[in-house]
Amino acid sequence: MAMAAWKRAGVCLTAAAVVAGLAGCQDGDEGGSKKAAGSSGSKAQTQNEATEVLQAAFKKTSEAKSSKVRMTMTMPAGLDGGGTMEMSGVQGWDPAVMDVTMKGSALAAGAPDGPQQVRMIMLGGAMYMDMGAEQAAQMDGKRWMKMDFKALADATGDPEVQKQMTGGLENMNQDPAQQLAMLLGSPSLKHVGPDKVDGVETQHYKGRLTVEEMLDTNKALDGLFTKAEREQLVTNMKKTGLKGYDTEVWVNEDNYPAKMVIGMTMAEGTMKMTAHYSDYGAKAEVKAPAAGETFDFMELMKELESPGAGAAS
């Protein structure tokens, strides 16, 4: 097995971690209306008015269940796979699915001689990555690598890690409704003002969350941790250097997010994701690759751990 495949998998796993995010879903009421996002003009909204707009956007986005997405992620040089990653395609939430094409300097850093872009599919708690024609030639025509996140969690043998990964399976893509829910949980939520995104009139909002506030808004973790386990999780997250989570959203006149910017401040720098959304409600017809074209990541790990695997190029 080529070591390049392992390196590329590591970069893609880093990307997947960013895409997954830490956001959880929470209930929003039906407050607000179409006029809420577009009627304020240049007048600054109060926090209550901003909350009303985002609650209405949360409701509509949740009901849409899918959209087209164009996303750019910038990762600090201090992280493995540091650089820029671009994604474009379709995503769905409820259930969580994604079919995107990735490219960028962060991907190339994982395996300079590999494909310049990679297609990634997320479906049913698993991620599939098209590793390219060269990889297929080494794997009897199997070019898709499957990573089952529950199997990866079980393989750690760590109950705490298993809880975290299993609890996050519902959030395996950057669901804009969940990001709105997180922003609604920010005590610093505010209306920035009107702005244009992709030629469309929008209203711009922003807020910041601490590590503790992030966990409080992540309803996917409810019931998974005792008080002591939660405190340990906060401590572990802070040890990584994670200092805060910033969210910005631009809501259009139809009460849908047209753009989101997510920033995670860490010791190595800020990991930033900028996403443009369109075609809400577009059917996300995501299908897993054929079994005959797929090999399992866990089997790849076993092969790399076998004697002599390090000599592979």
Coordinates of C-alpha atoms in Angstrom, one line a residue:
M1 CA 0.0 0.0 0.0
A2 CA 1.4 3.4 -0.9
M3 CA 2.3 5.6 2.1
A4 CA 0.9 8.5 0.1
A5 CA -2.6 7.1 0.5
W6 CA -2.1 7.1 4.3
K7 CA -0.9 10.8 4.2
R8 CA -3.8 11.9 2.0
A9 CA -6.2 10.1 4.3
G10 CA -4.8 12.0 7.3
V11 CA -5.3 15.3 5.5
C12 CA -8.8 14.4 4.5
L13 CA -9.6 13.3 8.1
T14 CA -8.4 16.8 9.3
A15 CA -10.7 18.3 6.7
A16 CA -13.6 16.1 7.9
A17 CA -13.0 17.2 11.4
V18 CA -13.4 20.8 10.4
V19 CA -16.4 20.0 8.3
A20 CA -18.0 18.1 11.2
G21 CA -17.5 21.1 13.5
L22 CA -18.7 21.1 17.1
A23 CA -22.2 22.6 16.6
G24 CA -25.3 20.9 17.9
C25 CA -29.0 21.5 17.1
Q26 CA -31.4 23.3 19.4
D27 CA -35.0 24.3 19.0
G28 CA -35.9 27.7 17.7
D29 CA -39.4 29.3 17.7
E30 CA -41.3 30.6 14.7
G31 CA -40.5 34.2 15.5
G32 CA -39.7 36.5 12.6
S33 CA -40.8 36.7 9.0
K34 CA -39.5 37.4 5.6
K35 CA -39.5 41.1 6.3
A36 CA -37.2 40.6 9.3
A37 CA -34.1 40.0 7.3
G38 CA -34.6 42.7 4.7
S39 CA -36.6 45.5 6.3
S40 CA -34.1 47.0 8.6
G41 CA -32.0 48.6 5.9
S42 CA -29.1 50.5 7.5
K43 CA -30.8 50.6 10.9
A44 CA -29.0 48.5 13.5
Q45 CA -31.2 45.7 15.0
T46 CA -31.4 45.1 18.7
Q47 CA -30.2 41.8 20.1
N48 CA -33.9 40.7 20.4
E49 CA -34.5 41.6 16.8
A50 CA -31.4 39.8 15.6
T51 CA -32.5 36.7 17.6
E52 CA -35.9 36.9 16.0
V53 CA -34.4 36.9 12.5
L54 CA -32.0 34.0 13.2
Q55 CA -34.8 32.0 14.8
A56 CA -36.8 32.4 11.6
A57 CA -33.7 31.5 9.5
F58 CA -33.1 28.4 11.7
K59 CA -36.6 27.2 11.1
K60 CA -36.6 27.6 7.4
T61 CA -33.1 26.2 7.0
S62 CA -34.0 23.2 9.1
E63 CA -37.0 22.5 6.9
A64 CA -35.1 22.9 3.7
K65 CA -32.8 19.9 4.7
S66 CA -30.3 20.4 1.8
S67 CA -28.5 23.0 -0.3
K68 CA -25.6 23.4 -2.7
V69 CA -22.4 24.6 -1.0
R70 CA -19.2 26.2 -2.0
M71 CA -16.7 26.2 0.9
T72 CA -13.1 27.3 1.6
M73 CA -11.2 26.2 4.7
T74 CA -7.9 27.7 5.8
M75 CA -5.9 25.8 8.3
P76 CA -2.9 27.1 10.3
A77 CA 0.6 26.0 9.2
G78 CA 1.1 24.5 12.6
L79 CA -1.6 21.8 12.0
D80 CA -1.0 18.7 9.9
G81 CA -2.5 19.5 6.5
G82 CA -2.1 23.3 7.0
G83 CA -3.0 25.4 4.0
T84 CA -6.2 26.0 2.1
M85 CA -8.9 23.4 1.2
E86 CA -11.8 24.2 -1.2
M87 CA -15.0 22.2 -1.5
S88 CA -18.0 22.4 -3.7
G89 CA -21.1 20.2 -4.2
V90 CA -24.3 19.3 -2.4
Q91 CA -25.0 18.6 1.2
G92 CA -28.1 17.5 3.2
W93 CA -29.0 17.4 6.8
D94 CA -31.7 15.2 8.4
P95 CA -30.2 12.9 7.4
A96 CA -26.6 14.1 7.1
V97 CA -25.2 13.5 3.7
M98 CA -22.6 15.2 1.5
D99 CA -21.1 14.8 -2.0
V100 CA -18.3 17.3 -2.6
T101 CA -15.1 17.7 -4.6
M102 CA -12.1 18.9 -2.6
K103 CA -8.9 20.6 -3.8
G104 CA -6.3 23.0 -2.5
S105 CA -2.8 23.3 -1.0
A106 CA -3.7 21.4 2.2
L107 CA -4.8 18.4 0.1
A108 CA -1.6 18.5 -2.0
A109 CA 0.5 18.7 1.2
G110 CA -0.8 15.2 2.1
A111 CA 0.5 13.6 -1.0
P112 CA 2.2 15.9 -3.6
D113 CA 2.2 13.2 -6.3
G114 CA -1.5 12.3 -5.8
P115 CA -4.6 13.7 -7.5
Q116 CA -5.1 17.4 -7.5
Q117 CA -8.6 17.0 -6.3
V118 CA -10.6 14.4 -4.4
R119 CA -14.3 13.6 -4.4
M120 CA -15.7 12.9 -0.9
I121 CA -19.0 11.4 0.0
M122 CA -20.5 11.3 3.5
L123 CA -23.4 8.9 4.0
G124 CA -24.8 6.7 6.8
G125 CA -22.1 7.6 9.3
A126 CA -19.2 6.8 6.9
M127 CA -17.0 8.8 4.6
Y128 CA -15.8 7.7 1.2
M129 CA -12.9 9.2 -0.6
D130 CA -11.9 8.8 -4.2
M131 CA -8.1 8.2 -3.9
G132 CA -7.5 8.3 -7.7
A133 CA -6.5 6.1 -10.6
E134 CA -3.0 5.4 -9.3
Q135 CA -4.4 4.1 -6.0
A136 CA -6.9 2.0 -7.9
A137 CA -4.1 0.4 -9.8
Q138 CA -2.6 -0.8 -6.5
M139 CA -5.9 -2.0 -5.1
D140 CA -7.3 -4.2 -7.9
G141 CA -9.4 -1.3 -9.2
K142 CA -10.6 -0.2 -5.8
R143 CA -10.2 3.6 -5.8
W144 CA -12.7 4.5 -3.0
M145 CA -11.6 4.4 0.6
K146 CA -14.3 4.0 3.3
M147 CA -14.0 5.3 6.8
D148 CA -16.7 4.1 9.2
F149 CA -16.6 6.5 12.1
K150 CA -18.3 4.2 14.6
A151 CA -15.7 1.5 13.7
L152 CA -12.9 4.1 14.1
A153 CA -14.3 5.1 17.5
D154 CA -14.6 1.4 18.7
A155 CA -11.0 0.8 17.6
T156 CA -9.7 3.4 20.0
G157 CA -10.8 1.3 23.0
D158 CA -11.4 4.6 24.8
P159 CA -15.0 5.0 26.1
E160 CA -14.7 8.8 26.2
V161 CA -13.5 9.0 22.6
Q162 CA -16.2 6.6 21.6
K163 CA -18.9 8.8 23.2
Q164 CA -17.5 11.9 21.5
M165 CA -17.3 10.4 18.0
T166 CA -20.6 8.5 18.2
G167 CA -22.4 11.5 19.6
G168 CA -21.1 13.6 16.7
L169 CA -22.2 11.3 13.9
E170 CA -25.4 13.3 13.5
N171 CA -23.2 16.4 12.8
M172 CA -20.9 15.0 10.1
N173 CA -21.3 18.0 7.9
Q174 CA -21.4 21.7 8.4
D175 CA -25.2 21.9 8.7
P176 CA -26.1 25.6 8.4
A177 CA -29.1 25.2 10.6
Q178 CA -26.9 23.8 13.4
Q179 CA -24.5 26.8 13.0
L180 CA -27.5 29.1 13.3
A181 CA -28.5 27.3 16.5
M182 CA -25.0 27.8 17.9
L183 CA -25.0 31.5 17.0
L184 CA -28.3 31.9 18.8
G185 CA -26.6 30.5 21.9
S186 CA -23.9 33.3 21.8
P187 CA -24.3 35.9 24.5
S188 CA -22.4 38.3 22.2
L189 CA -24.8 37.9 19.3
K190 CA -25.2 41.2 17.4
H191 CA -26.4 42.7 14.1
V192 CA -23.5 44.0 12.0
G193 CA -25.5 45.6 9.3
P194 CA -26.7 45.2 5.7
D195 CA -24.3 43.7 3.1
K196 CA -24.4 42.1 -0.4
V197 CA -23.4 38.5 -0.9
D198 CA -23.1 37.2 -4.4
G199 CA -25.1 40.2 -5.6
V200 CA -27.9 39.5 -3.1
E201 CA -29.0 41.8 -0.3
T202 CA -28.4 40.3 3.1
Q203 CA -28.2 41.2 6.8
H204 CA -24.9 40.3 8.6
Y205 CA -24.8 38.9 12.1
K206 CA -21.9 37.6 14.3
G207 CA -21.2 36.1 17.7
R208 CA -18.5 34.4 19.8
L209 CA -18.6 31.3 22.1
T210 CA -16.2 30.0 24.7
V211 CA -15.4 26.3 24.9
E212 CA -18.0 25.9 27.7
E213 CA -20.7 27.7 25.7
M214 CA -19.9 25.5 22.7
L215 CA -20.6 22.4 24.7
D216 CA -23.7 23.9 26.2
T217 CA -25.2 24.5 22.7
N218 CA -24.2 21.0 21.5
K219 CA -27.3 19.1 22.2
A220 CA -25.9 16.0 20.4
L221 CA -23.8 15.5 23.6
D222 CA -26.7 15.6 26.0
G223 CA -26.8 12.5 28.2
L224 CA -23.5 11.2 26.9
F225 CA -21.3 12.6 29.7
T226 CA -21.4 12.8 33.5
K227 CA -20.6 16.2 35.1
A228 CA -17.1 15.0 35.8
E229 CA -16.6 13.7 32.2
R230 CA -17.9 17.0 30.8
E231 CA -15.4 18.9 33.0
Q232 CA -12.6 16.7 31.7
L233 CA -13.7 17.3 28.1
V234 CA -13.5 21.0 28.7
T235 CA -10.1 20.7 30.2
N236 CA -8.9 18.5 27.3
M237 CA -10.2 20.9 24.7
K238 CA -8.5 23.8 26.4
K239 CA -5.2 21.8 26.4
T240 CA -5.4 21.7 22.6
G241 CA -5.2 25.5 22.7
L242 CA -8.8 26.0 21.5
K243 CA -9.7 29.5 22.8
G244 CA -13.0 30.3 21.1
Y245 CA -15.4 29.8 18.3
D246 CA -16.6 32.7 16.1
T247 CA -19.6 32.6 13.8
E248 CA -20.8 35.1 11.2
V249 CA -23.8 34.7 9.0
W250 CA -25.4 36.7 6.2
V251 CA -29.1 36.1 6.0
N252 CA -30.9 36.8 2.7
E253 CA -34.4 38.2 2.2
D254 CA -35.9 34.7 2.0
N255 CA -34.5 34.0 5.5
Y256 CA -31.8 31.6 4.4
P257 CA -28.1 31.9 5.2
A258 CA -26.3 33.0 2.0
K259 CA -22.9 32.9 3.6
M260 CA -21.3 31.7 6.8
V261 CA -17.8 32.2 8.3
I262 CA -16.7 30.0 11.1
G263 CA -13.4 30.6 13.0
M264 CA -11.8 28.4 15.6
T265 CA -9.0 30.1 17.5
M266 CA -6.2 27.8 18.6
A267 CA -2.6 28.0 19.8
E268 CA -1.4 27.3 16.2
G269 CA -3.6 30.1 14.8
T270 CA -7.2 30.4 13.5
M271 CA -8.9 27.6 11.5
K272 CA -11.4 29.4 9.3
M273 CA -14.2 28.1 7.1
T274 CA -16.1 30.3 4.7
A275 CA -19.2 28.7 3.1
H276 CA -21.6 30.1 0.4
Y277 CA -25.0 28.4 0.3
S278 CA -27.6 28.3 -2.5
D279 CA -30.5 26.2 -3.9
Y280 CA -32.0 25.4 -0.5
G281 CA -34.2 22.3 -0.8
A282 CA -32.4 21.0 -3.8
K283 CA -32.6 17.2 -3.7
A284 CA -29.4 15.7 -2.3
E285 CA -29.2 12.4 -4.2
V286 CA -26.0 11.0 -2.5
K287 CA -25.1 7.4 -3.1
A288 CA -22.3 5.2 -1.7
P289 CA -19.7 3.9 -4.2
A290 CA -20.1 0.3 -5.3
A291 CA -18.7 -2.2 -2.8
G292 CA -16.5 -3.7 -5.5
E293 CA -14.7 -0.3 -5.9
T294 CA -14.2 0.2 -2.2
F295 CA -11.6 -0.7 0.4
D296 CA -11.8 -0.2 4.1
F297 CA -9.7 2.3 6.0
M298 CA -9.4 -0.1 9.0
E299 CA -7.9 -2.7 6.8
L300 CA -5.5 -0.1 5.4
M301 CA -4.4 0.7 9.0
K302 CA -3.7 -3.0 9.7
E303 CA -1.6 -3.3 6.6
L304 CA 0.4 -0.2 7.4
E305 CA 1.0 -1.5 10.9
S306 CA 2.3 -4.9 9.6
P307 CA 6.1 -5.5 9.4
G308 CA 7.7 -3.9 6.4
A309 CA 4.9 -1.5 5.8
G310 CA 7.0 1.5 6.4
A311 CA 9.1 0.7 3.4
A312 CA 6.1 1.3 1.1
S313 CA 6.4 4.5 -0.9

